[in-house]
Amino acid sequence: MTLSDYDYDLPEDLIAQHPVAERDGSRLMVLDPENRGIRHALFRDLPDFLQPGDCLVINETRVFPARLKGYRPGSGGAVEFLLLRREGEVWEALVRPGRRLRVGAEVAFPEEDLTAVVEAVCESGRRLLRFRGSASVEEVLERRGRIPLPPYIRREDLPEDRERYQAVYARTSGAVAAPTAGLHFTPELLNRVRAVGVEIAPVLLHVGPGTFKPVLEEARHEMDAEFFNVGADAADRVNRCRQRGGRVVAVGTTSVRALESAAVQDGDGWALRPRSGWTRLFIYPPYSFRLADVLITNFHLPRSTLLMLVSAFAGRPFVLEAYREAVRQDYRFYSYGDAMLVFQKLS
């Protein structure tokens, strides 16, 4: 299998640049790999496809306004940071332009008592930054930071993106990209899901910039490390679901990766255990999923790890057939686009 096996043709005008007016008004393509069936619905119809006893697994990560623009003292040259994560007093960041920003270089922020000093340059080109001044980084980000929209959204972020580029259940700040399958839910829709008799289990996986990293050679591709956490309550809910014969419905590829990273052998089957840490799990065909039975996901970039995961879940030929159908039917693609409800291929 080669990378070209994960290519498809996409007209540029199908790449969603803005969210739909109502979150649950997105379209929903329903895939049944066993019967090669494709149905068309709206996302607000989701409860019609769920059953009492199912468990919906959601990712509660929250995107923080990680883009911060500053200036070099003296030259006045503009520098933009994409802050990725904090470890102690040091932040890891992507920098643009970064070629001249060497160890010891300083960047100041207008009207803020805050200066960033480059402490190290990583092999990847990322910088380690130490901030000094009376203002905290978190406060400055809330005031001046910008939401890091994906590169295929070819516009500047707008004030409404702070709310719409988040799931309504996003709780824990730490992601630099949204787990976009969750963007379609509303509080009312979640209540309707519960009314069907479906439990909701929150997990956490902070999405990093590696989600947009192209795969150059699948056999050697290494995922960026991303922090995840599965709590005891979520593990109990998922395990009870499996014991009663319900289906585990994962909202997004990030929820799948959190589940699979915390799965343990339990007799002849698998169970979910409370666990937190860093995962580099790369899922591509062939792969035997341990816990997820149903997947809710958006449409993904060609040659991406996300498309490979969906292909492992439902079978590559059928997934690409569905993508071609989505293009014919003018579905909206990528982060602000439409969604798929995918039942797992069992054979």
PDB file of N, CA, C and O in Angstrom, residues 186-229:
ATOM      1  N   THR A 186     -24.841  20.411  20.041  1.00  0.00           N
ATOM      2  CA  THR A 186     -25.421  21.497  20.824  1.00  0.00           C
ATOM      3  C   THR A 186     -25.841  20.909  22.171  1.00  0.00           C
ATOM      4  O   THR A 186     -26.004  19.681  22.302  1.00  0.00           O
ATOM      5  N   PRO A 187     -26.057  21.743  23.191  1.00  0.00           N
ATOM      6  CA  PRO A 187     -26.564  21.208  24.463  1.00  0.00           C
ATOM      7  C   PRO A 187     -27.879  20.461  24.283  1.00  0.00           C
ATOM      8  O   PRO A 187     -28.104  19.416  24.915  1.00  0.00           O
ATOM      9  N   GLU A 188     -28.742  20.977  23.420  1.00  0.00           N
ATOM     10  CA  GLU A 188     -30.039  20.323  23.191  1.00  0.00           C
ATOM     11  C   GLU A 188     -29.855  18.954  22.554  1.00  0.00           C
ATOM     12  O   GLU A 188     -30.548  17.985  22.925  1.00  0.00           O
ATOM     13  N   LEU A 189     -28.947  18.855  21.597  1.00  0.00           N
ATOM     14  CA  LEU A 189     -28.704  17.567  20.954  1.00  0.00           C
ATOM     15  C   LEU A 189     -28.125  16.566  21.952  1.00  0.00           C
ATOM     16  O   LEU A 189     -28.501  15.383  21.942  1.00  0.00           O
ATOM     17  N   LEU A 190     -27.240  17.005  22.816  1.00  0.00           N
ATOM     18  CA  LEU A 190     -26.687  16.108  23.842  1.00  0.00           C
ATOM     19  C   LEU A 190     -27.802  15.614  24.762  1.00  0.00           C
ATOM     20  O   LEU A 190     -27.798  14.437  25.167  1.00  0.00           O
ATOM     21  N   ASN A 191     -28.750  16.479  25.088  1.00  0.00           N
ATOM     22  CA  ASN A 191     -29.877  16.040  25.916  1.00  0.00           C
ATOM     23  C   ASN A 191     -30.728  15.012  25.188  1.00  0.00           C
ATOM     24  O   ASN A 191     -31.226  14.050  25.800  1.00  0.00           O
ATOM     25  N   ARG A 192     -30.900  15.183  23.888  1.00  0.00           N
ATOM     26  CA  ARG A 192     -31.664  14.201  23.118  1.00  0.00           C
ATOM     27  C   ARG A 192     -30.924  12.873  23.047  1.00  0.00           C
ATOM     28  O   ARG A 192     -31.549  11.796  23.053  1.00  0.00           O
ATOM     29  N   VAL A 193     -29.593  12.913  22.980  1.00  0.00           N
ATOM     30  CA  VAL A 193     -28.799  11.684  23.001  1.00  0.00           C
ATOM     31  C   VAL A 193     -29.005  10.953  24.327  1.00  0.00           C
ATOM     32  O   VAL A 193     -29.212   9.729  24.362  1.00  0.00           O
ATOM     33  N   ARG A 194     -28.967  11.707  25.432  1.00  0.00           N
ATOM     34  CA  ARG A 194     -29.193  11.095  26.746  1.00  0.00           C
ATOM     35  C   ARG A 194     -30.601  10.505  26.840  1.00  0.00           C
ATOM     36  O   ARG A 194     -30.800   9.450  27.441  1.00  0.00           O
ATOM     37  N   ALA A 195     -31.570  11.193  26.236  1.00  0.00           N
ATOM     38  CA  ALA A 195     -32.956  10.730  26.305  1.00  0.00           C
ATOM     39  C   ALA A 195     -33.151   9.383  25.614  1.00  0.00           C
ATOM     40  O   ALA A 195     -34.080   8.634  25.952  1.00  0.00           O
ATOM     41  N   VAL A 196     -32.304   9.076  24.649  1.00  0.00           N
ATOM     42  CA  VAL A 196     -32.366   7.762  23.985  1.00  0.00           C
ATOM     43  C   VAL A 196     -31.944   6.646  24.940  1.00  0.00           C
ATOM     44  O   VAL A 196     -32.300   5.487  24.748  1.00  0.00           O
ATOM     45  N   GLY A 197     -31.182   7.011  25.976  1.00  0.00           N
ATOM     46  CA  GLY A 197     -30.627   6.015  26.884  1.00  0.00           C
ATOM     47  C   GLY A 197     -29.149   5.790  26.657  1.00  0.00           C
ATOM     48  O   GLY A 197     -28.623   4.715  26.963  1.00  0.00           O
ATOM     49  N   VAL A 198     -28.480   6.810  26.116  1.00  0.00           N
ATOM     50  CA  VAL A 198     -27.053   6.732  25.811  1.00  0.00           C
ATOM     51  C   VAL A 198     -26.276   7.458  26.905  1.00  0.00           C
ATOM     52  O   VAL A 198     -26.596   8.607  27.250  1.00  0.00           O
ATOM     53  N   GLU A 199     -25.270   6.806  27.479  1.00  0.00           N
ATOM     54  CA  GLU A 199     -24.380   7.454  28.430  1.00  0.00           C
ATOM     55  C   GLU A 199     -23.327   8.272  27.679  1.00  0.00           C
ATOM     56  O   GLU A 199     -23.001   7.970  26.527  1.00  0.00           O
ATOM     57  N   ILE A 200     -22.809   9.296  28.340  1.00  0.00           N
ATOM     58  CA  ILE A 200     -21.753  10.117  27.746  1.00  0.00           C
ATOM     59  C   ILE A 200     -20.518  10.031  28.636  1.00  0.00           C
ATOM     60  O   ILE A 200     -20.589  10.257  29.842  1.00  0.00           O
ATOM     61  N   ALA A 201     -19.392   9.665  28.028  1.00  0.00           N
ATOM     62  CA  ALA A 201     -18.135   9.483  28.755  1.00  0.00           C
ATOM     63  C   ALA A 201     -17.111  10.485  28.239  1.00  0.00           C
ATOM     64  O   ALA A 201     -16.686  10.394  27.086  1.00  0.00           O
ATOM     65  N   PRO A 202     -16.693  11.451  29.053  1.00  0.00           N
ATOM     66  CA  PRO A 202     -15.680  12.411  28.608  1.00  0.00           C
ATOM     67  C   PRO A 202     -14.263  11.897  28.821  1.00  0.00           C
ATOM     68  O   PRO A 202     -13.932  11.370  29.889  1.00  0.00           O
ATOM     69  N   VAL A 203     -13.438  12.033  27.791  1.00  0.00           N
ATOM     70  CA  VAL A 203     -12.004  11.763  27.881  1.00  0.00           C
ATOM     71  C   VAL A 203     -11.286  13.033  27.436  1.00  0.00           C
ATOM     72  O   VAL A 203     -11.916  14.031  27.108  1.00  0.00           O
ATOM     73  N   LEU A 204      -9.961  12.981  27.433  1.00  0.00           N
ATOM     74  CA  LEU A 204      -9.185  14.162  27.068  1.00  0.00           C
ATOM     75  C   LEU A 204      -8.023  13.763  26.177  1.00  0.00           C
ATOM     76  O   LEU A 204      -7.304  12.795  26.482  1.00  0.00           O
ATOM     77  N   LEU A 205      -7.849  14.474  25.077  1.00  0.00           N
ATOM     78  CA  LEU A 205      -6.630  14.393  24.281  1.00  0.00           C
ATOM     79  C   LEU A 205      -6.382  15.772  23.699  1.00  0.00           C
ATOM     80  O   LEU A 205      -7.214  16.292  22.951  1.00  0.00           O
ATOM     81  N   HIS A 206      -5.268  16.392  24.102  1.00  0.00           N
ATOM     82  CA  HIS A 206      -4.938  17.727  23.610  1.00  0.00           C
ATOM     83  C   HIS A 206      -4.367  17.613  22.196  1.00  0.00           C
ATOM     84  O   HIS A 206      -3.268  17.080  22.005  1.00  0.00           O
ATOM     85  N   VAL A 207      -5.102  18.135  21.226  1.00  0.00           N
ATOM     86  CA  VAL A 207      -4.704  18.022  19.827  1.00  0.00           C
ATOM     87  C   VAL A 207      -3.542  18.982  19.564  1.00  0.00           C
ATOM     88  O   VAL A 207      -3.617  20.165  19.876  1.00  0.00           O
ATOM     89  N   GLY A 208      -2.472  18.453  18.966  1.00  0.00           N
ATOM     90  CA  GLY A 208      -1.306  19.259  18.648  1.00  0.00           C
ATOM     91  C   GLY A 208      -1.233  19.578  17.173  1.00  0.00           C
ATOM     92  O   GLY A 208      -2.065  19.129  16.369  1.00  0.00           O
ATOM     93  N   PRO A 209      -0.229  20.335  16.753  1.00  0.00           N
ATOM     94  CA  PRO A 209      -0.107  20.716  15.338  1.00  0.00           C
ATOM     95  C   PRO A 209       0.210  19.531  14.441  1.00  0.00           C
ATOM     96  O   PRO A 209       0.047  19.620  13.220  1.00  0.00           O
ATOM     97  N   GLY A 210       0.658  18.419  15.016  1.00  0.00           N
ATOM     98  CA  GLY A 210       0.966  17.240  14.217  1.00  0.00           C
ATOM     99  C   GLY A 210      -0.241  16.669  13.506  1.00  0.00           C
ATOM    100  O   GLY A 210      -0.094  15.877  12.575  1.00  0.00           O
ATOM    101  N   THR A 211      -1.459  17.082  13.931  1.00  0.00           N
ATOM    102  CA  THR A 211      -2.659  16.596  13.252  1.00  0.00           C
ATOM    103  C   THR A 211      -2.689  17.031  11.792  1.00  0.00           C
ATOM    104  O   THR A 211      -3.349  16.415  10.961  1.00  0.00           O
ATOM    105  N   PHE A 212      -1.961  18.124  11.452  1.00  0.00           N
ATOM    106  CA  PHE A 212      -1.901  18.604  10.068  1.00  0.00           C
ATOM    107  C   PHE A 212      -0.612  18.173   9.372  1.00  0.00           C
ATOM    108  O   PHE A 212      -0.381  18.541   8.224  1.00  0.00           O
ATOM    109  N   LYS A 213       0.220  17.417  10.047  1.00  0.00           N
ATOM    110  CA  LYS A 213       1.518  17.016   9.508  1.00  0.00           C
ATOM    111  C   LYS A 213       1.340  15.992   8.391  1.00  0.00           C
ATOM    112  O   LYS A 213       0.724  14.947   8.598  1.00  0.00           O
ATOM    113  N   PRO A 214       1.843  16.263   7.200  1.00  0.00           N
ATOM    114  CA  PRO A 214       1.664  15.306   6.098  1.00  0.00           C
ATOM    115  C   PRO A 214       2.459  14.035   6.323  1.00  0.00           C
ATOM    116  O   PRO A 214       3.519  14.053   6.957  1.00  0.00           O
ATOM    117  N   VAL A 215       1.912  12.946   5.837  1.00  0.00           N
ATOM    118  CA  VAL A 215       2.618  11.666   5.896  1.00  0.00           C
ATOM    119  C   VAL A 215       3.475  11.555   4.642  1.00  0.00           C
ATOM    120  O   VAL A 215       2.962  11.566   3.525  1.00  0.00           O
ATOM    121  N   LEU A 216       4.770  11.440   4.819  1.00  0.00           N
ATOM    122  CA  LEU A 216       5.675  11.343   3.679  1.00  0.00           C
ATOM    123  C   LEU A 216       5.989   9.895   3.337  1.00  0.00           C
ATOM    124  O   LEU A 216       6.226   9.558   2.188  1.00  0.00           O
ATOM    125  N   GLU A 217       5.990   9.059   4.363  1.00  0.00           N
ATOM    126  CA  GLU A 217       6.245   7.634   4.153  1.00  0.00           C
ATOM    127  C   GLU A 217       5.618   6.898   5.327  1.00  0.00           C
ATOM    128  O   GLU A 217       6.104   6.961   6.449  1.00  0.00           O
ATOM    129  N   GLU A 218       4.484   6.187   5.068  1.00  0.00           N
ATOM    130  CA  GLU A 218       3.690   5.667   6.167  1.00  0.00           C
ATOM    131  C   GLU A 218       4.462   4.734   7.086  1.00  0.00           C
ATOM    132  O   GLU A 218       4.245   4.708   8.299  1.00  0.00           O
ATOM    133  N   ALA A 219       5.380   3.963   6.554  1.00  0.00           N
ATOM    134  CA  ALA A 219       6.102   2.999   7.380  1.00  0.00           C
ATOM    135  C   ALA A 219       7.025   3.688   8.378  1.00  0.00           C
ATOM    136  O   ALA A 219       7.384   3.107   9.397  1.00  0.00           O
ATOM    137  N   ARG A 220       7.416   4.932   8.084  1.00  0.00           N
ATOM    138  CA  ARG A 220       8.353   5.634   8.967  1.00  0.00           C
ATOM    139  C   ARG A 220       7.742   6.860   9.631  1.00  0.00           C
ATOM    140  O   ARG A 220       8.432   7.576  10.339  1.00  0.00           O
ATOM    141  N   HIS A 221       6.477   7.103   9.414  1.00  0.00           N
ATOM    142  CA  HIS A 221       5.852   8.293   9.980  1.00  0.00           C
ATOM    143  C   HIS A 221       5.769   8.164  11.496  1.00  0.00           C
ATOM    144  O   HIS A 221       5.381   7.123  12.026  1.00  0.00           O
ATOM    145  N   GLU A 222       6.122   9.229  12.184  1.00  0.00           N
ATOM    146  CA  GLU A 222       6.016   9.251  13.639  1.00  0.00           C
ATOM    147  C   GLU A 222       5.074  10.361  14.044  1.00  0.00           C
ATOM    148  O   GLU A 222       5.253  11.519  13.684  1.00  0.00           O
ATOM    149  N   MET A 223       4.056  10.008  14.815  1.00  0.00           N
ATOM    150  CA  MET A 223       3.094  10.986  15.298  1.00  0.00           C
ATOM    151  C   MET A 223       3.749  11.876  16.346  1.00  0.00           C
ATOM    152  O   MET A 223       4.615  11.435  17.109  1.00  0.00           O
ATOM    153  N   ASP A 224       3.339  13.125  16.400  1.00  0.00           N
ATOM    154  CA  ASP A 224       3.739  13.981  17.509  1.00  0.00           C
ATOM    155  C   ASP A 224       3.099  13.464  18.795  1.00  0.00           C
ATOM    156  O   ASP A 224       1.959  12.969  18.781  1.00  0.00           O
ATOM    157  N   ALA A 225       3.815  13.593  19.893  1.00  0.00           N
ATOM    158  CA  ALA A 225       3.259  13.173  21.179  1.00  0.00           C
ATOM    159  C   ALA A 225       2.138  14.125  21.591  1.00  0.00           C
ATOM    160  O   ALA A 225       2.279  15.350  21.504  1.00  0.00           O
ATOM    161  N   GLU A 226       1.021  13.568  22.031  1.00  0.00           N
ATOM    162  CA  GLU A 226      -0.119  14.356  22.497  1.00  0.00           C
ATOM    163  C   GLU A 226      -0.557  13.828  23.852  1.00  0.00           C
ATOM    164  O   GLU A 226      -0.639  12.614  24.075  1.00  0.00           O
ATOM    165  N   PHE A 227      -0.866  14.743  24.763  1.00  0.00           N
ATOM    166  CA  PHE A 227      -1.254  14.339  26.119  1.00  0.00           C
ATOM    167  C   PHE A 227      -2.709  13.869  26.121  1.00  0.00           C
ATOM    168  O   PHE A 227      -3.582  14.485  25.513  1.00  0.00           O
ATOM    169  N   PHE A 228      -2.961  12.762  26.839  1.00  0.00           N
ATOM    170  CA  PHE A 228      -4.328  12.264  26.959  1.00  0.00           C
ATOM    171  C   PHE A 228      -4.607  11.866  28.404  1.00  0.00           C
ATOM    172  O   PHE A 228      -3.687  11.604  29.193  1.00  0.00           O
ATOM    173  N   ASN A 229      -5.871  11.826  28.742  1.00  0.00           N
ATOM    174  CA  ASN A 229      -6.286  11.391  30.069  1.00  0.00           C
ATOM    175  C   ASN A 229      -7.634  10.687  29.969  1.00  0.00           C
ATOM    176  O   ASN A 229      -8.573  11.205  29.357  1.00  0.00           O
TER     177      ASN A 229
END
